[in-house]
Coordinates of C-alpha atoms in Angstrom, one line a residue:
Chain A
X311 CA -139.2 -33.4 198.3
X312 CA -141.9 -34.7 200.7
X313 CA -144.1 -35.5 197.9
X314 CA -141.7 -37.4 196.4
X315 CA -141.0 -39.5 199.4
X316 CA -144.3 -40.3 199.2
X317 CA -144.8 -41.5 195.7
X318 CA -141.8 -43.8 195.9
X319 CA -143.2 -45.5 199.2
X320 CA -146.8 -46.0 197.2
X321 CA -145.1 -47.0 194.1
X322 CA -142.8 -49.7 196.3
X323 CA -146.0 -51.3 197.9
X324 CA -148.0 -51.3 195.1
X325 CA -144.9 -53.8 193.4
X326 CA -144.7 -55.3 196.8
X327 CA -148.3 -56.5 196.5
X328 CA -147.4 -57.3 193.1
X329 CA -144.7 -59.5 194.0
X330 CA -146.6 -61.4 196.6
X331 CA -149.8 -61.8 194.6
X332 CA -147.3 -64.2 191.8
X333 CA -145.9 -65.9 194.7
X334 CA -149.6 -67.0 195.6
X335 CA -150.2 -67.2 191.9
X336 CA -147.2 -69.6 191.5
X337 CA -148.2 -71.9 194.6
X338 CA -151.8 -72.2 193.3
X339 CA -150.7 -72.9 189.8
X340 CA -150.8 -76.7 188.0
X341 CA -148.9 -77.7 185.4
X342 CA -150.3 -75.2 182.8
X343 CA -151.2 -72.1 184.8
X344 CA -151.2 -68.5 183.5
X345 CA -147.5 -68.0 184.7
X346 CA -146.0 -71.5 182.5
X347 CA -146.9 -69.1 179.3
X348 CA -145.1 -65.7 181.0
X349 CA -142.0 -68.1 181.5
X350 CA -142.0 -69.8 178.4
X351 CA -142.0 -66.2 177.0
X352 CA -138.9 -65.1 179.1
X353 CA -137.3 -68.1 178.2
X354 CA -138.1 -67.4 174.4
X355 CA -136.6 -64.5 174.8
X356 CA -133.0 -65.6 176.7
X357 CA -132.3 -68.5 174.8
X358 CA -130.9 -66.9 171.8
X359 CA -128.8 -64.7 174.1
X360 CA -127.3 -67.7 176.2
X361 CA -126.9 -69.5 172.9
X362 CA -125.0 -66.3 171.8
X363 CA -122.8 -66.8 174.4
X364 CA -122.1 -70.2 174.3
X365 CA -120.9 -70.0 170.9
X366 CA -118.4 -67.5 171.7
X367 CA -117.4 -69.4 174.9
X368 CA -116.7 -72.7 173.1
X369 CA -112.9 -73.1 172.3
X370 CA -113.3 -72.2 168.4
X371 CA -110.1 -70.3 167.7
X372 CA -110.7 -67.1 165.1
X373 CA -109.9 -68.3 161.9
X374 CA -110.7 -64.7 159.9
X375 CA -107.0 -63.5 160.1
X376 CA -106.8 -60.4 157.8
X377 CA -105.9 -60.8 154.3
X378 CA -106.7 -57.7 153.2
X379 CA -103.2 -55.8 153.8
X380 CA -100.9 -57.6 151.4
X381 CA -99.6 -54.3 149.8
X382 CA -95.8 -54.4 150.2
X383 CA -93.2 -57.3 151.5
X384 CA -93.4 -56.6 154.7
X385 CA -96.9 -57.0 155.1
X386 CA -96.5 -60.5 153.6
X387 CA -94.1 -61.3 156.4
X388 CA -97.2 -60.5 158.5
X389 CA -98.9 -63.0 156.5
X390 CA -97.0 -65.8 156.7
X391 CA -96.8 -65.2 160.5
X392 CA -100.8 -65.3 160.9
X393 CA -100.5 -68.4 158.2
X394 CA -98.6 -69.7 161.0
X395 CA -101.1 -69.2 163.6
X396 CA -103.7 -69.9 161.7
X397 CA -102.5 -73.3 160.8
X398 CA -101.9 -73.6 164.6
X399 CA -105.0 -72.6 164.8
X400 CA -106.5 -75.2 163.0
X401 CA -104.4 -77.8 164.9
X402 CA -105.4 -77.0 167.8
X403 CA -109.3 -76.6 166.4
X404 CA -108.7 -80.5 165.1
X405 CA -108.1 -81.7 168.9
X406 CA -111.2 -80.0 170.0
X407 CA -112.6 -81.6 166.8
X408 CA -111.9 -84.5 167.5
X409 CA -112.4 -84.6 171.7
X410 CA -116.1 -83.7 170.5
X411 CA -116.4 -86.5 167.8
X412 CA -115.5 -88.7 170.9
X413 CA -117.8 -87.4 172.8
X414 CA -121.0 -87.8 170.2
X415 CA -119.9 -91.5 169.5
X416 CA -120.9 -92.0 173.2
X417 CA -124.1 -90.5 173.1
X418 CA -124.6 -92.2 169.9
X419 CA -123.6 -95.3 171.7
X420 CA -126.1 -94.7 174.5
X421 CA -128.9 -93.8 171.7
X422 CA -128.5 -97.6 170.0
X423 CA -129.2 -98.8 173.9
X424 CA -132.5 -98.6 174.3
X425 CA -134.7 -100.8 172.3
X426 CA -137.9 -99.0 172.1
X427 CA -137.0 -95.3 171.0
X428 CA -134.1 -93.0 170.0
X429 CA -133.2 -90.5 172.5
X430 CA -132.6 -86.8 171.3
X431 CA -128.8 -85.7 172.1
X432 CA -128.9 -81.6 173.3
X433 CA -126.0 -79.4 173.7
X434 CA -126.2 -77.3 177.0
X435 CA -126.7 -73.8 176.4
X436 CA -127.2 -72.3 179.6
X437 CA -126.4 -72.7 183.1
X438 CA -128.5 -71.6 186.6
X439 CA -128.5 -68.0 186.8
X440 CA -129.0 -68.4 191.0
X441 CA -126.7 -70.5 193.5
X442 CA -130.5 -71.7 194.6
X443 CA -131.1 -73.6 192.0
X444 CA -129.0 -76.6 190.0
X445 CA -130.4 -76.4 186.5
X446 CA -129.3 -75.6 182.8
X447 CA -130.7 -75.3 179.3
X448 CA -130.6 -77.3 176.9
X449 CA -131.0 -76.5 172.8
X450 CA -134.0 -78.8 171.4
X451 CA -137.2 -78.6 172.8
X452 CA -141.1 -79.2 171.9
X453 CA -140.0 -79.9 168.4
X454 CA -137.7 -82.1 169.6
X455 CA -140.5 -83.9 171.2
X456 CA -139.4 -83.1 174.6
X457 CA -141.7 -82.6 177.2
X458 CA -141.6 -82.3 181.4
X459 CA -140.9 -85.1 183.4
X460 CA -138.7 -86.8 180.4
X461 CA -135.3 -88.4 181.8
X462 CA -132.4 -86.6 180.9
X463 CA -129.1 -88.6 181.2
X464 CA -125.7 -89.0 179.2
X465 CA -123.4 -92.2 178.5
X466 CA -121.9 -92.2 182.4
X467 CA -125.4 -91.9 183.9
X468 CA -128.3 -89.9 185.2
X469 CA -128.2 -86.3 184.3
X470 CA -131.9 -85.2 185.8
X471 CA -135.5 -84.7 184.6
X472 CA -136.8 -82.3 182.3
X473 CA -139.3 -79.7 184.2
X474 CA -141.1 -76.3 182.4
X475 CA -140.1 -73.9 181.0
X476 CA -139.9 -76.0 177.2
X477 CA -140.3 -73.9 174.9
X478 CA -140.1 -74.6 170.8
X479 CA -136.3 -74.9 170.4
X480 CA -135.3 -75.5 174.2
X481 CA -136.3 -76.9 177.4
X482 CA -134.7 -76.7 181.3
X483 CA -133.1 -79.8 183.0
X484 CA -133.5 -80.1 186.6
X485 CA -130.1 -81.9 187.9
X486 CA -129.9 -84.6 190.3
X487 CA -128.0 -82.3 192.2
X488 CA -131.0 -79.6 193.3
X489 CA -131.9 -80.6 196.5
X490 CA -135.6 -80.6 195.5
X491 CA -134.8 -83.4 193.5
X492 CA -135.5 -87.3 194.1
X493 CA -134.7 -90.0 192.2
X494 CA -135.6 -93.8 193.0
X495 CA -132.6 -95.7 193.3
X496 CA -131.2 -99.2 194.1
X497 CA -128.2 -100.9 195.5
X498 CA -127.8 -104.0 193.8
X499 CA -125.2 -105.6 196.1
X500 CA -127.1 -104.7 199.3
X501 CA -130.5 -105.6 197.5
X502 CA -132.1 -102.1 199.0
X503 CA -133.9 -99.3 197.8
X504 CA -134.2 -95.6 198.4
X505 CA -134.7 -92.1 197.2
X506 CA -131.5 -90.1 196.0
X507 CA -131.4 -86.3 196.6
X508 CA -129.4 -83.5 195.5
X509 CA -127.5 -81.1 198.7
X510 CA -126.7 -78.1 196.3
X511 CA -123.7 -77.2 193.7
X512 CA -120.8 -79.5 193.8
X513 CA -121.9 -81.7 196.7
X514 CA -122.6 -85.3 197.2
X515 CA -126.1 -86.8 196.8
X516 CA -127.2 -88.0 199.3
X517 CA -129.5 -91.2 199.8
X518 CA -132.5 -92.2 202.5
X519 CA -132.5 -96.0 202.7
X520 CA -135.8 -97.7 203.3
X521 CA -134.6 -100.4 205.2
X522 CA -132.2 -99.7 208.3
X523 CA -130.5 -103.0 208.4
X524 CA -128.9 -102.6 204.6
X525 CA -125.1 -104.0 204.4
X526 CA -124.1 -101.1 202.4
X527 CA -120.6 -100.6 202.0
X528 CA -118.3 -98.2 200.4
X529 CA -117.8 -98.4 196.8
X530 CA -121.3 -99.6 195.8
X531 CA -123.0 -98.8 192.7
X532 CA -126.1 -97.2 193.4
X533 CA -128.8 -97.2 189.8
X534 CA -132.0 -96.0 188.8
X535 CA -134.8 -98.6 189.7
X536 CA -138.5 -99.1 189.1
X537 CA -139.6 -98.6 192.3
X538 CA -142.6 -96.9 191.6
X539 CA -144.0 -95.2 188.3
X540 CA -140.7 -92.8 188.4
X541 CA -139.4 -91.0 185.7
X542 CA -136.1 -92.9 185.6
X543 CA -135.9 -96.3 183.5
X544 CA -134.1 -99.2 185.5
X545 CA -130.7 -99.6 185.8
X546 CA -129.0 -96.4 185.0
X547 CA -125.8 -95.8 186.8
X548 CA -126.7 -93.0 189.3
X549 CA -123.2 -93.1 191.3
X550 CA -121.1 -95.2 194.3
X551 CA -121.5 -94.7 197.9
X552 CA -118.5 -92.8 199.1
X553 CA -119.7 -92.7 203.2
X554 CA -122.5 -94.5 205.1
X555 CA -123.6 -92.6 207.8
X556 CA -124.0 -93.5 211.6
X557 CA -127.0 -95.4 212.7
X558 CA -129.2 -93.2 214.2
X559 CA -131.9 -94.1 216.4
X560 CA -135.5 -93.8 214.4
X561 CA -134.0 -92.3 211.9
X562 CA -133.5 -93.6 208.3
X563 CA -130.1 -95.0 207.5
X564 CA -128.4 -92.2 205.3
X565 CA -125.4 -92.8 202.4
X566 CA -123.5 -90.6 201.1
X567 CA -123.4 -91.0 196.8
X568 CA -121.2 -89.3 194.3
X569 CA -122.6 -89.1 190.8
X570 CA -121.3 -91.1 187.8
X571 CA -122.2 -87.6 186.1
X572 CA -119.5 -85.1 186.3
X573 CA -121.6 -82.1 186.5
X574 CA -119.6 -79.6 185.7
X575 CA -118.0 -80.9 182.1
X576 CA -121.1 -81.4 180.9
X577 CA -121.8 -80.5 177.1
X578 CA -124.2 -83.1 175.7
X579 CA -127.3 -84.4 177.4
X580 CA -130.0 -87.1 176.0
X581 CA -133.5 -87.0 176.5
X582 CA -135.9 -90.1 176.7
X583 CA -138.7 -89.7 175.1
X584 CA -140.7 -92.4 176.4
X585 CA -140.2 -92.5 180.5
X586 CA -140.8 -94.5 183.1
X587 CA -140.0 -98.5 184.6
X588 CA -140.8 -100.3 181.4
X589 CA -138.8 -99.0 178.9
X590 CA -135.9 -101.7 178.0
X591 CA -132.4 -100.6 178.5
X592 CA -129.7 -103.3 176.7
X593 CA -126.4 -103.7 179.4
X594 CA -125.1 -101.5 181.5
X595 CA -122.9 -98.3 181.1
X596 CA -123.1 -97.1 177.5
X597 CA -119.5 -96.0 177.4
X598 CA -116.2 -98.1 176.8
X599 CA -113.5 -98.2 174.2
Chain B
X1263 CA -135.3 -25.9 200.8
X1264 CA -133.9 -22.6 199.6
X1265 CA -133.8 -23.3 195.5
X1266 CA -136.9 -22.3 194.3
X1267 CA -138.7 -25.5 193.9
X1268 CA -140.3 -24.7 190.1
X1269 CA -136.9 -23.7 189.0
X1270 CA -134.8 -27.2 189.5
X1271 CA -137.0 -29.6 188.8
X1272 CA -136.4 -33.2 190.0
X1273 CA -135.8 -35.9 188.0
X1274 CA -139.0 -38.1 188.1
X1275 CA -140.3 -41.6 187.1
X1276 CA -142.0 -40.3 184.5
X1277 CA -138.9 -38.4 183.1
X1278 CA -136.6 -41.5 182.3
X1279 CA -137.8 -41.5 178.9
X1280 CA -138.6 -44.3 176.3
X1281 CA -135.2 -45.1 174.9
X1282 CA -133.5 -45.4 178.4
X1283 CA -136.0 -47.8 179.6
X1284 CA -135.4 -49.4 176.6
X1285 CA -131.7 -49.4 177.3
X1286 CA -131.2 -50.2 180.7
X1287 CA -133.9 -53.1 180.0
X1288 CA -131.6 -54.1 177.4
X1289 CA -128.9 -54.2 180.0
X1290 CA -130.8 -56.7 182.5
X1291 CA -131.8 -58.8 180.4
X1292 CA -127.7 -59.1 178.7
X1293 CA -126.6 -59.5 182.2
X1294 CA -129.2 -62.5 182.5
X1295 CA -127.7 -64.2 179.7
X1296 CA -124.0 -63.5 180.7
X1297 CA -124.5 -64.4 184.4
X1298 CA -126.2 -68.0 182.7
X1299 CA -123.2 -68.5 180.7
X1300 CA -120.1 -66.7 180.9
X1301 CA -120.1 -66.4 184.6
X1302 CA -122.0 -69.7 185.8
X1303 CA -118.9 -71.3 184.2
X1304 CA -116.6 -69.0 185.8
X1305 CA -117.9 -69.6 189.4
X1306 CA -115.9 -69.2 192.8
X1307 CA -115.6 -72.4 194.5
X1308 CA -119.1 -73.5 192.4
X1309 CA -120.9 -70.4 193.6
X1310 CA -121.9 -68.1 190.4
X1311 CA -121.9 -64.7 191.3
X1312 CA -125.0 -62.4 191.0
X1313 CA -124.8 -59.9 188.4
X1314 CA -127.9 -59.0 187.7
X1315 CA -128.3 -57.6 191.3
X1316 CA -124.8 -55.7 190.9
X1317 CA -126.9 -53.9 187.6
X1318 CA -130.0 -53.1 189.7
X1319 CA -127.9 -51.6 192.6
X1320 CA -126.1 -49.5 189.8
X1321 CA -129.1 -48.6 188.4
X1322 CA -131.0 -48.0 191.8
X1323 CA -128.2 -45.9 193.1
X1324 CA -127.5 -43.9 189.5
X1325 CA -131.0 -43.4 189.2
X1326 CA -133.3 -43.6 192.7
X1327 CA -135.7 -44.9 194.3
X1328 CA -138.2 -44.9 191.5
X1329 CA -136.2 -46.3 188.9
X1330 CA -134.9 -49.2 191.4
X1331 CA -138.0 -50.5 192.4
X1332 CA -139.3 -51.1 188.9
X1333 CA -135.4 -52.4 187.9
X1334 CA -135.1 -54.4 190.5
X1335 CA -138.8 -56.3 190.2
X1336 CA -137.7 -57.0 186.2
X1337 CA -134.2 -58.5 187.2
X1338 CA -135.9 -60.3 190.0
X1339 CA -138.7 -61.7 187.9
X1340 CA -137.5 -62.4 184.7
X1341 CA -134.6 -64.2 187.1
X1342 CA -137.1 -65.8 188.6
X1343 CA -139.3 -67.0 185.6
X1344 CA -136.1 -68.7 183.7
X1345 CA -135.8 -70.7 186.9
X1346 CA -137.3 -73.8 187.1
X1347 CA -139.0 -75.2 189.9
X1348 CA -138.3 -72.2 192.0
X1349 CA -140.8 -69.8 193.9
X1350 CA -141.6 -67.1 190.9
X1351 CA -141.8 -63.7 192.8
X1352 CA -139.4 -64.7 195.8
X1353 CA -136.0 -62.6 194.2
X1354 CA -138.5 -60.1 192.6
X1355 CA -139.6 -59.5 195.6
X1356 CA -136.4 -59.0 197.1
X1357 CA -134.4 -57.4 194.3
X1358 CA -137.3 -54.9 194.5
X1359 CA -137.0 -53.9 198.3
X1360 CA -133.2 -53.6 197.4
X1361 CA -133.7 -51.0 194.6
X1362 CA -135.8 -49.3 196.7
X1363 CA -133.3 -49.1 199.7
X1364 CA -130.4 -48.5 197.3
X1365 CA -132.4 -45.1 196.0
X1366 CA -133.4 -44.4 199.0
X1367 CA -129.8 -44.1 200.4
X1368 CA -127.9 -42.8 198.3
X1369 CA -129.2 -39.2 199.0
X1370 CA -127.9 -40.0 202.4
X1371 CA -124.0 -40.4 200.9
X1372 CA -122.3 -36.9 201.6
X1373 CA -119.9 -36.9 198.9
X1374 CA -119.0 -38.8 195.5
X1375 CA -116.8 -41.2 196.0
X1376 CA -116.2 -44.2 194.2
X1377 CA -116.2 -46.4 197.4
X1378 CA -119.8 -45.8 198.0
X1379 CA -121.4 -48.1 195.0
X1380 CA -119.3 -50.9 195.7
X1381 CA -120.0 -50.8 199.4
X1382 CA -123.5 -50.8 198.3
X1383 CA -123.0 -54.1 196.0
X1384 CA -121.6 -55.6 199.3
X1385 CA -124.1 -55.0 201.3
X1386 CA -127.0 -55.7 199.3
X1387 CA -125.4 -58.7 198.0
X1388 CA -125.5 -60.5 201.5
X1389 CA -129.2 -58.9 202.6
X1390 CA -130.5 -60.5 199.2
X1391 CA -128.9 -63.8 199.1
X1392 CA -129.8 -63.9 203.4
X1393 CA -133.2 -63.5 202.3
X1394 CA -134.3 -65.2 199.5
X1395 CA -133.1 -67.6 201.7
X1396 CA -135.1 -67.2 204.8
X1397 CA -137.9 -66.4 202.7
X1398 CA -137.7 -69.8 200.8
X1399 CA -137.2 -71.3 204.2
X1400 CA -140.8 -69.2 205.5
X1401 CA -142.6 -71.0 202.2
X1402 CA -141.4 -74.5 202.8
X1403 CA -138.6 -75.5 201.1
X1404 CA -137.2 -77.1 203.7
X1405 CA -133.7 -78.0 202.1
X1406 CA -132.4 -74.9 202.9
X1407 CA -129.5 -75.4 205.3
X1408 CA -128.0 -73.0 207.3
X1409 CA -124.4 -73.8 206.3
X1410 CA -125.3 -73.6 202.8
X1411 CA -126.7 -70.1 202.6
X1412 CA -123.7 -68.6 204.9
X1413 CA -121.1 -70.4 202.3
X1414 CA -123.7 -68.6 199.5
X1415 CA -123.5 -65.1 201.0
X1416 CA -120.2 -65.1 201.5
X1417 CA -118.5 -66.3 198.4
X1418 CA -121.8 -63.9 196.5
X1419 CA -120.7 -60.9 198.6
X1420 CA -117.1 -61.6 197.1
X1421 CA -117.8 -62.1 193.7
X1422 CA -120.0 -59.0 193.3
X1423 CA -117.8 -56.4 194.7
X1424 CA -114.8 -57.7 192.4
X1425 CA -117.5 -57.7 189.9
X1426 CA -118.7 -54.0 190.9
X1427 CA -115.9 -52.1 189.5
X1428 CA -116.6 -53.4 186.0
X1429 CA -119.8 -53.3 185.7
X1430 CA -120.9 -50.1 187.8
X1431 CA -119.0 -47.8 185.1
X1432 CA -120.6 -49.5 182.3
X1433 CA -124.3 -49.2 183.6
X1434 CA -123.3 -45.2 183.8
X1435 CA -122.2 -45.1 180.3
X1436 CA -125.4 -46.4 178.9
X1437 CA -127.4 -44.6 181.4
X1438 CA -125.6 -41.5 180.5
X1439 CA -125.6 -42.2 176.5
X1440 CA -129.6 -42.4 176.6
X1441 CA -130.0 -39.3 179.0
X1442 CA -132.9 -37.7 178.0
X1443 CA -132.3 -34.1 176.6
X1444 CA -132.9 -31.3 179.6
X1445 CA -132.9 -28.1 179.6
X1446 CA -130.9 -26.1 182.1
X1447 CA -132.2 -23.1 183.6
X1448 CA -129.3 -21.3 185.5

């Protein structure tokens, strides 16, 4: 019994030490390290699985009603009952039809916006597994084109960035809602800059000002800018300041944002494939009509 | 101990046997996907719940201390490696200490009850999400608020003892389907 005490207790450090050595690992790693290959296989492997799921998840009613029993009469009153349904069915399968065709006219809208390239529309296939980390997976990937640090956004605005793991057929998208991620934005009625941040799931963004003495007010668009060699091109609708904070001494001014993006209906995303301050984007919000 | 020693022999490590490891690998990485799609949608006030560490408690109290260390490092990794951005290792690291604990314990539980998993889920659920937390806080990521991770634990705690119930019989069933054959000396 002992013995066995004893075995467990080496066998738990020796995966201790194995955890602690890939934490290191991970902090020492760049962009390709040995680790980027050991998550681009988990990934390979959990993709078909989440895409599984989100098949069955989607609102596709189950159109294989059974024809097989249509022995006697009162079997075909069962039939003309699921006929019933299954033209209900169908109905109801036309409105989400047709919801979706809205839907891909927008992003189709957004694609003709940029003058330079076509971005590449994704479905979302998976969601953050952890309450640590605001993320999902999207369905194209290196085949696509798509590499890290692309801009992901959709016809009301910024989605987020793409960061590893992208594998062949899907990559991850880092939403502007992590709190590790910043953005460089601008106020256009204000004429000020600063970096939007995530706070965590279903939260405002919120956004350091550089300049203290900004007349922000409530209900001001805040955009994407080129501050600096971001990821973001200019002028994408990032959200409206809901709250500006209280002046605090030596501290940066601080607004409150909510995002054009509602996060949690999302189903399409588009990827940029060229990134950065000097790609052309033609007029505003991509939506309408 | 009064039974002769050579004559019940204990279940081991080594014992768990090819096609079980196979199985109850099977079931992490299922509960992976699910807890990615399914549940991430399904969350409780925007906080998904955990159920890959409700399978590695099931599996680390079914199955000991062994079995949970290695369970809970896979759940913890491969959760970890599908993450991006994050610190690979961190809930590896403390999905493994919790499989460990969990095996540990349940030789300590007097009698079978069906109380005693889902009081495990509970507790395990709010030491985990507590410290990947102060961990991640410990290796600089500095966002971490303390409001945030109380409003985490909490509603996680929650979720995953609803969620225990479910899932704790099902993790038997396969464990118990890919039993390796013994033989029983009486």
């Amino acid at each position: 019994m002992s013995r066995r005490r004893v075995r467990g207790r080496v066998l738990l450090l020796a995966f201790l030490v194995l955890c602690v050595g890939i934490i290191t690992l991970d902090f020492r790693q760049t962009q390709t390290g040995p680790l980027q290959r050991v998550q681009e296989f988990a990934a390979a492997v959990v993709t078909p699985l989440q895409r599984g799921f989100t098949v069955v998840t989607r609102p596709v009613g189950n159109l294989f009603t059974s024809l097989a029993e249509l022995a006697n009469l009162r079997s075909e009153n069962t039939r003309l009952k699921a006929e019933v349904e299954r033209l209900n069915a169908a109905a109801d399968q036309s409105d989400v039809f047709e919801a979706e065709n809205v839907t891909l006219r927008r992003h189709a809208r957004l694609r003709e916006s940029f003058a330079s390239m076509t971005p590449v529309t994704a479905q979302i296939i998976g969601n953050s597994s952890t309450n640590w980390k605001e993320a999902v997976q999207i369905d194209k990937g290196r085949a696509a084109g798509i590499r890290p640090d692309m801009a992901v956004i959709e016809p009301d605005g910024v989605v987020g960035k793409i960061v590893p793991p992208v594998t062949r057929t899907s990559a991850t998208v880092l939403l502007l809602t992590d709190p590790s991620f910043g953005a460089a934005a601008r106020i256009t009625e204000a004429e000020i800059t600063g970096i939007v941040t995530g706070s965590g799931s279903s939260e405002n963004l919120s956004m350091k000002l550089v300049d203290n003495d900004a007349n922000v007010s409530v209900g001001d668009a805040v955009e994407t800018s080129s501050f600096n060699n971001g990821v973001f091109p200019p002028t994408i609708p990032i959200g409206e300041v809901t709250a500006v904070g209280e002046e605090r001494a030596a501290l940066d001014k601080e607004v409150e944002v909510e995002a054009a993006v509602n996060f949690r209906n999302l189903e399409y995303v588009d990827v940029l494939l060229e990134t950065g301050p000097r790609i052309a984007f033609r007029g505003g919000r991509a939506d309408g009509g | 101990m009064a039974v002769r020693a050579k004559d019940v022999k204990p279940r081991t490590g080594g014992e768990i046997g090819l096609k079980r490891a196979a199985a109850l690998t099977a079931v992490i990485v299922v509960a992976i996907a699910v807890q990615s799609t399914l549940l991430s949608e399904a969350t409780l006030l925007g906080i998904v719940p955990q159920l890959v560490l409700v399978v590695v408690v099931s599996i680390a109290y079914l199955e000991g201390d062994r079995v949970g260390i290695v369970t809970g490092f896979t759940g913890g990794l491969v959760q970890d490696l599908l993450l991006p951005e994050s610190i690979v290792g961190l809930t590896a690291l403390v999905y493994t200490l919790i499989g460990y604990t969990v095996g540990v314990i349940r030789q300590y539980s007097i009698k079978e009850s069906v109380w005693t998993p889902v009081a495990a889920v509970a507790a395990a659920s709010a030491i985990a999400e507590i410290g990947y937390a102060a961990l991640a806080i410990l290796l600089g990521e500095r966002w971490v608020s303390l409001i945030y991770t109380l409003k985490v634990t909490g509603l996680v705690v929650v979720y995953n003892t609803l969620l225990t119930p479910f899932v704790f019989p099902l993790v038997r069933r396969v464990a118990d389907r890919f039993r390796p054959e013994r033989v029983y000396r009486w």
